[in-house]
Coordinates of C-alpha atoms in Angstrom, one line a residue:
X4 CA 221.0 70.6 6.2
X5 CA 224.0 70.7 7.8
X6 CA 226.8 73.4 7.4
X7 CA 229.3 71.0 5.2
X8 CA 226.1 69.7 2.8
X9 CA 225.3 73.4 2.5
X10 CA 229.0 74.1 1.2
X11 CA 229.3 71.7 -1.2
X12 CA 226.1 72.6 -2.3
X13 CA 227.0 76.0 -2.9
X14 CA 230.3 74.8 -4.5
X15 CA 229.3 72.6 -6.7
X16 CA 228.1 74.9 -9.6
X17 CA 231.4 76.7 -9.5
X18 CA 233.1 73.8 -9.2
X19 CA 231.4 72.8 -12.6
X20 CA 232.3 75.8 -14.2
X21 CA 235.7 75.5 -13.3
X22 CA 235.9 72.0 -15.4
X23 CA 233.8 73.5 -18.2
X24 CA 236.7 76.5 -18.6
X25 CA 239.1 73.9 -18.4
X26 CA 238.2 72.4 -21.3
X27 CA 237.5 74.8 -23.0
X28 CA 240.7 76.2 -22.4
X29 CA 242.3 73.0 -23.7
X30 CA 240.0 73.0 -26.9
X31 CA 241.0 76.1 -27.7
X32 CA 245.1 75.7 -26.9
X33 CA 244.6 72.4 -29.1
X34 CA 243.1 74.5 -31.9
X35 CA 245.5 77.1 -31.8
X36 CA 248.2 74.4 -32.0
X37 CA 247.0 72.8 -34.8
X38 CA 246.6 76.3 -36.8
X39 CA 250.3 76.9 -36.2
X40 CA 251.0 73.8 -37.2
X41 CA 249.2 73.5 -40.5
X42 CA 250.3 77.4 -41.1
X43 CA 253.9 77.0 -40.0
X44 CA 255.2 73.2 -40.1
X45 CA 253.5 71.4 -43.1
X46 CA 251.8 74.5 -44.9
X47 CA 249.9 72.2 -47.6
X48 CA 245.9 72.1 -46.9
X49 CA 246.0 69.3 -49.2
X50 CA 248.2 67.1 -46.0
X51 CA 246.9 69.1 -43.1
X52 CA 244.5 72.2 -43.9
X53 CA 244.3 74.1 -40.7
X54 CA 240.9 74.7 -38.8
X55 CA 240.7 77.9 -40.1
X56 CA 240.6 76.6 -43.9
X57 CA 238.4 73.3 -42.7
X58 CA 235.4 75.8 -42.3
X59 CA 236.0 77.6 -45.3
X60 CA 236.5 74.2 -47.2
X61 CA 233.1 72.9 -45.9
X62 CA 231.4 76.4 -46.3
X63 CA 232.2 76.0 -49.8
X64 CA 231.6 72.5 -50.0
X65 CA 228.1 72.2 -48.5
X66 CA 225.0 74.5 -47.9
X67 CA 223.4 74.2 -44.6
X68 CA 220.5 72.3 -45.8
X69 CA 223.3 69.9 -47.3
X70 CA 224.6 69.6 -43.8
X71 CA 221.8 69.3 -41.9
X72 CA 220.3 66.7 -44.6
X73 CA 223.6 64.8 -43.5
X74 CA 223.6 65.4 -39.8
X75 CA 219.8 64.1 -39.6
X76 CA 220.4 61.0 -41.4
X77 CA 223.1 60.2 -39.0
X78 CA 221.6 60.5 -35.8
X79 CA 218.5 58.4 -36.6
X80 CA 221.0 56.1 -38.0
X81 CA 223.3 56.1 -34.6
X82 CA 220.1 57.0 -32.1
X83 CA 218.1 53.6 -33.8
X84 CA 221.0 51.4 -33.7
X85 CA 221.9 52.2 -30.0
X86 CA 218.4 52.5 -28.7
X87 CA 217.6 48.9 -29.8
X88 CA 221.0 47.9 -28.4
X89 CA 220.2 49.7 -25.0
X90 CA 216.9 47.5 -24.6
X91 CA 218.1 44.5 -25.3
X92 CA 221.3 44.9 -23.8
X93 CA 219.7 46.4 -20.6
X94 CA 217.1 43.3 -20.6
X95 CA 219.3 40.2 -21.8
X96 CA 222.3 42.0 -19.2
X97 CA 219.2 42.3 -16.3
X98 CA 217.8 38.7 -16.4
X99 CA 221.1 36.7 -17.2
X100 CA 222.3 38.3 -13.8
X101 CA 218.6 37.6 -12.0
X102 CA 218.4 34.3 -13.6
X103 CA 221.5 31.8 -13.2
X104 CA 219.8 29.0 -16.6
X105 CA 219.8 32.5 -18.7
X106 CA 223.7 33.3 -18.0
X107 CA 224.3 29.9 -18.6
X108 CA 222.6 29.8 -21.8
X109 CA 223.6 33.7 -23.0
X110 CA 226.7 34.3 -21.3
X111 CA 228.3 31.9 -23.9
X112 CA 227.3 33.0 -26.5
X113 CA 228.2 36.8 -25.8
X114 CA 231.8 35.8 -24.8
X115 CA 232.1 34.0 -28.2
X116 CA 230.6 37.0 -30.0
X117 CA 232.3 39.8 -28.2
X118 CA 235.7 40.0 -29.8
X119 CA 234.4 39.9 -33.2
X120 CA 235.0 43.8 -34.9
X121 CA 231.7 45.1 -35.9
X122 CA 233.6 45.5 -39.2
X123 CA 233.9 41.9 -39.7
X124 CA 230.2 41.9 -39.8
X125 CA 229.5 44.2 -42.5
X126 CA 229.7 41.4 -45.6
X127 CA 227.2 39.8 -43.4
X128 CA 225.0 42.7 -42.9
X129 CA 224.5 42.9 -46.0
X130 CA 223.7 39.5 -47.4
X131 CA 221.0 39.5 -44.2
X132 CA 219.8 43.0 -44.6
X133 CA 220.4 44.2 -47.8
X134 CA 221.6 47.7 -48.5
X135 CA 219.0 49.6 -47.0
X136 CA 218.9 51.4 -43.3
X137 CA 218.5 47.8 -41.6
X138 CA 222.4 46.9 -42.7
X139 CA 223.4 50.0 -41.1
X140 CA 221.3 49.8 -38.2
X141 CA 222.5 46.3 -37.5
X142 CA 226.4 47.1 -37.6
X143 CA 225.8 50.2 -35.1
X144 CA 223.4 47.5 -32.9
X145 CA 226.6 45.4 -33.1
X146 CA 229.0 48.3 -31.7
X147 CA 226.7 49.5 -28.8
X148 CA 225.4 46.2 -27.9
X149 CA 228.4 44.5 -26.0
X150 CA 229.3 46.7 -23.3
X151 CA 226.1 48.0 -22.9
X152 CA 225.4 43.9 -21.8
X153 CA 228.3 44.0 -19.7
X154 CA 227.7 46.7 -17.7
X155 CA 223.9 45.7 -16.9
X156 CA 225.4 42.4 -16.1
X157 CA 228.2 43.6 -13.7
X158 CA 225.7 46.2 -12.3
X159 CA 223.0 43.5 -11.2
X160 CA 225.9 41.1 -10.2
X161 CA 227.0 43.2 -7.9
X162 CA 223.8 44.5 -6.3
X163 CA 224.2 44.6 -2.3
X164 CA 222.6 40.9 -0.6
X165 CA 222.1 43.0 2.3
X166 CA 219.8 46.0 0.2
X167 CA 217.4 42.5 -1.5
X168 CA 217.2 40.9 2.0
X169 CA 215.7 44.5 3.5
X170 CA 213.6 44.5 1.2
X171 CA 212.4 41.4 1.0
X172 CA 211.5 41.4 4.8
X173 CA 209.4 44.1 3.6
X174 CA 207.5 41.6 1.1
X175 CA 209.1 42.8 -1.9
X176 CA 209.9 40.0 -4.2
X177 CA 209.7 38.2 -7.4
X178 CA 209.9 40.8 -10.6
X179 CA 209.1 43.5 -8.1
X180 CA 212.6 42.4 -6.5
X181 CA 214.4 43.0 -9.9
X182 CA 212.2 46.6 -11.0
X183 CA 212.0 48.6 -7.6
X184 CA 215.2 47.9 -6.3
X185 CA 217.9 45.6 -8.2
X186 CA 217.7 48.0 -11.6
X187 CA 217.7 51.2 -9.9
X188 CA 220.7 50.0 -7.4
X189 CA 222.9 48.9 -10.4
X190 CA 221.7 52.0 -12.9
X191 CA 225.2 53.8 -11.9
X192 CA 226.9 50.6 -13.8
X193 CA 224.2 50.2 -16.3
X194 CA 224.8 54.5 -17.3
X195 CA 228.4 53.6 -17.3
X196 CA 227.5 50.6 -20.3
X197 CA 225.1 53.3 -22.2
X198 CA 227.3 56.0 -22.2
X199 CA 230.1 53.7 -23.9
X200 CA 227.9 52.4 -25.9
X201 CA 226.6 55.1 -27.7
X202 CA 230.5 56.2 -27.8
X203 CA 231.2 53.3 -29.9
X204 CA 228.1 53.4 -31.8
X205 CA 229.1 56.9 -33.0
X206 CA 232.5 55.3 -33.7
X207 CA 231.3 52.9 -36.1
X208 CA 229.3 55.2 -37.8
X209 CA 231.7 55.7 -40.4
X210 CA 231.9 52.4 -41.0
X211 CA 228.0 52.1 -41.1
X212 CA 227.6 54.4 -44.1
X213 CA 230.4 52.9 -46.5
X214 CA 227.4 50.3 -47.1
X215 CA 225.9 51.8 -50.2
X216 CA 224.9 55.3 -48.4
X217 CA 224.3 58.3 -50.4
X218 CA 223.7 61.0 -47.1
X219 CA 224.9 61.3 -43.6
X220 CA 228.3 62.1 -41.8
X221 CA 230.4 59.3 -42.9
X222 CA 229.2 59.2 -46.2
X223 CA 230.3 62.8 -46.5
X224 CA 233.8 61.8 -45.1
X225 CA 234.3 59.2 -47.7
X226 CA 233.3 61.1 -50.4
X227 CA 234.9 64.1 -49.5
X228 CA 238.2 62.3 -49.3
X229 CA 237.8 60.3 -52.9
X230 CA 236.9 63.8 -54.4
X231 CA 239.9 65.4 -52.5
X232 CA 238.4 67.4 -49.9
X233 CA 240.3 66.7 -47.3
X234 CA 239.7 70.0 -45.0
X235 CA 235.9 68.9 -45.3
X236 CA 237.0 65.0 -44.3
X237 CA 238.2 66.6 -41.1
X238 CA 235.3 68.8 -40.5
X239 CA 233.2 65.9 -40.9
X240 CA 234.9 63.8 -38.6
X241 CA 235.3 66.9 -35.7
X242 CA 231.4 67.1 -36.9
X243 CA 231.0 63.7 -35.2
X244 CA 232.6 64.2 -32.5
X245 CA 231.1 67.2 -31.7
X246 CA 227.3 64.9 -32.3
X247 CA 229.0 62.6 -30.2
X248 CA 229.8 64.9 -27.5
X249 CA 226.5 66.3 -27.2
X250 CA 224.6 63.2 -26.9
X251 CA 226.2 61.9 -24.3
X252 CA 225.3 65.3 -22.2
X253 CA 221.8 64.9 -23.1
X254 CA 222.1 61.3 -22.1
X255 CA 223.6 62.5 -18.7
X256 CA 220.5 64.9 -18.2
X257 CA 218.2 62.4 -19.2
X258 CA 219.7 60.1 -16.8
X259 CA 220.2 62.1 -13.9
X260 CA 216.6 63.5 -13.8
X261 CA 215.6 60.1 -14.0
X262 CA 217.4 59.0 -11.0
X263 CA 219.3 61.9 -9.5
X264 CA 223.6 62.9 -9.9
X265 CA 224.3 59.3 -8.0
X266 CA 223.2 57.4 -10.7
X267 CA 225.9 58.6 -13.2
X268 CA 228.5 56.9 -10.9

């Protein structure tokens, strides 16, 4: 290993501590902001309640098997919705790039499709699905499903003709072509698709469980704000966030023990 390998990999670690103080440092100014700010400048908890009286207003509000009750029901809400979206996304992205009569036939449709708000597809949901999990999980699909397709589509589009030809002349072809070396060359772009994805699929999740929910985050939000809770609104939405947040690290792990720290771009 050479001398400047060596260095970076020595510097690396601290390098990534450095960014994880950093942000914490910039949580925690943000925090302290917004305690003065609801102490100082609006000092009414019912238009801003500070962070401080967020957690007392959800400690009172909920017990912690309320909350985990809650917190399950929304990831295996958000975790289904994206996971179907990541296959079919992944697949559908994969073969309309491999296949030039699939783009022509899906690429369409997608572009039609695409600008619609999953919002606008609630009413919809719901005449389809019903009011059960499958409405939910439909409008969440919805949200993840776009750029997760775009990505996997730029990412095979853009595979290098030199990399396919080298390894052709080493008789690799046909599907084994597309699995051995066109996925795992564009998995930096399809990462980049998953990792908005499930951003967005959190995002809707709000939106989700106004359809005729009685558990999880965003039903807590909404009720929480008809009832006049607004400190434990907040704390459900930093809640999210924070769900959010984590399962995109644990998407990054997964990811880059699958196929090492240059896969996550």
């Amino acid at each position: 290993m050479s001398p400047h390998a060596l260095s970076m990999g020595e510097t690396s670690p601290a390098r990534q501590a450095g960014r994880t103080s950093q942000g914490l440092i910039g949580v925690a100014l943000l925090l302290v902001f917004w305690e003065g700010a609801a102490r100082l400048v609006w000092r009414d908890p019912q238009v801003l309640p500070s962070p401080i009286q967020c957690l007392m207003a959800a400690w009172n509000y909920l017990t912690p098997q309320e909350l985990a009750r809650h917190l399950g029901t929304s990831l295996a809400r958000v975790l289904g919705g994206f996971a179907l979206a990541a296959f079919v996304g992944i697949v559908l992205g994969a073969f309309a790039a491999w296949y030039r009569p699939v783009a022509r036939v899906v690429r369409p449709i997608v572009d039609l499709l695409r600008p619609i708000p999953p919002l606008a597809w609630i009413p919809m949901a719901i005449i389809w699905f019903g009011l059960g999990e499958s409405s939910k999980g439909f409008v969440i699909f919805l949200g993840a499903f776009f750029p997760i397709f775009t990505n996997a589509l730029r990412g095979m589009g853009t595979v290098s003709p030199v990399l396919l030809r080298a390894a052709r002349t080493m008789d690799v072809d046909g599907p084994e072509l597309l699995l051995r070396v066109a996925l795992p060359a564009a998995l930096p772009d399809i990462v980049t698709g998953l990792r908005v994805g499930l951003g967005l699929a959190f995002g809707i999740l709000i939106a989700a469980e106004l359809i005729a929910a009685d558990s999880g985050i965003g039903y807590l939000v909404m009720q929480s704000r008809e009832t006049g809770q607004l400190g434990v609104a907040i704390f459900g939405v930093i809640v999210i966030g924070l769900l959010s947040l984590v399962c995109d690290g644990a998407l990054s792990v997964v990811v880059r023990s699958i196929g090492g720290r240059g896969a996550l771009g």
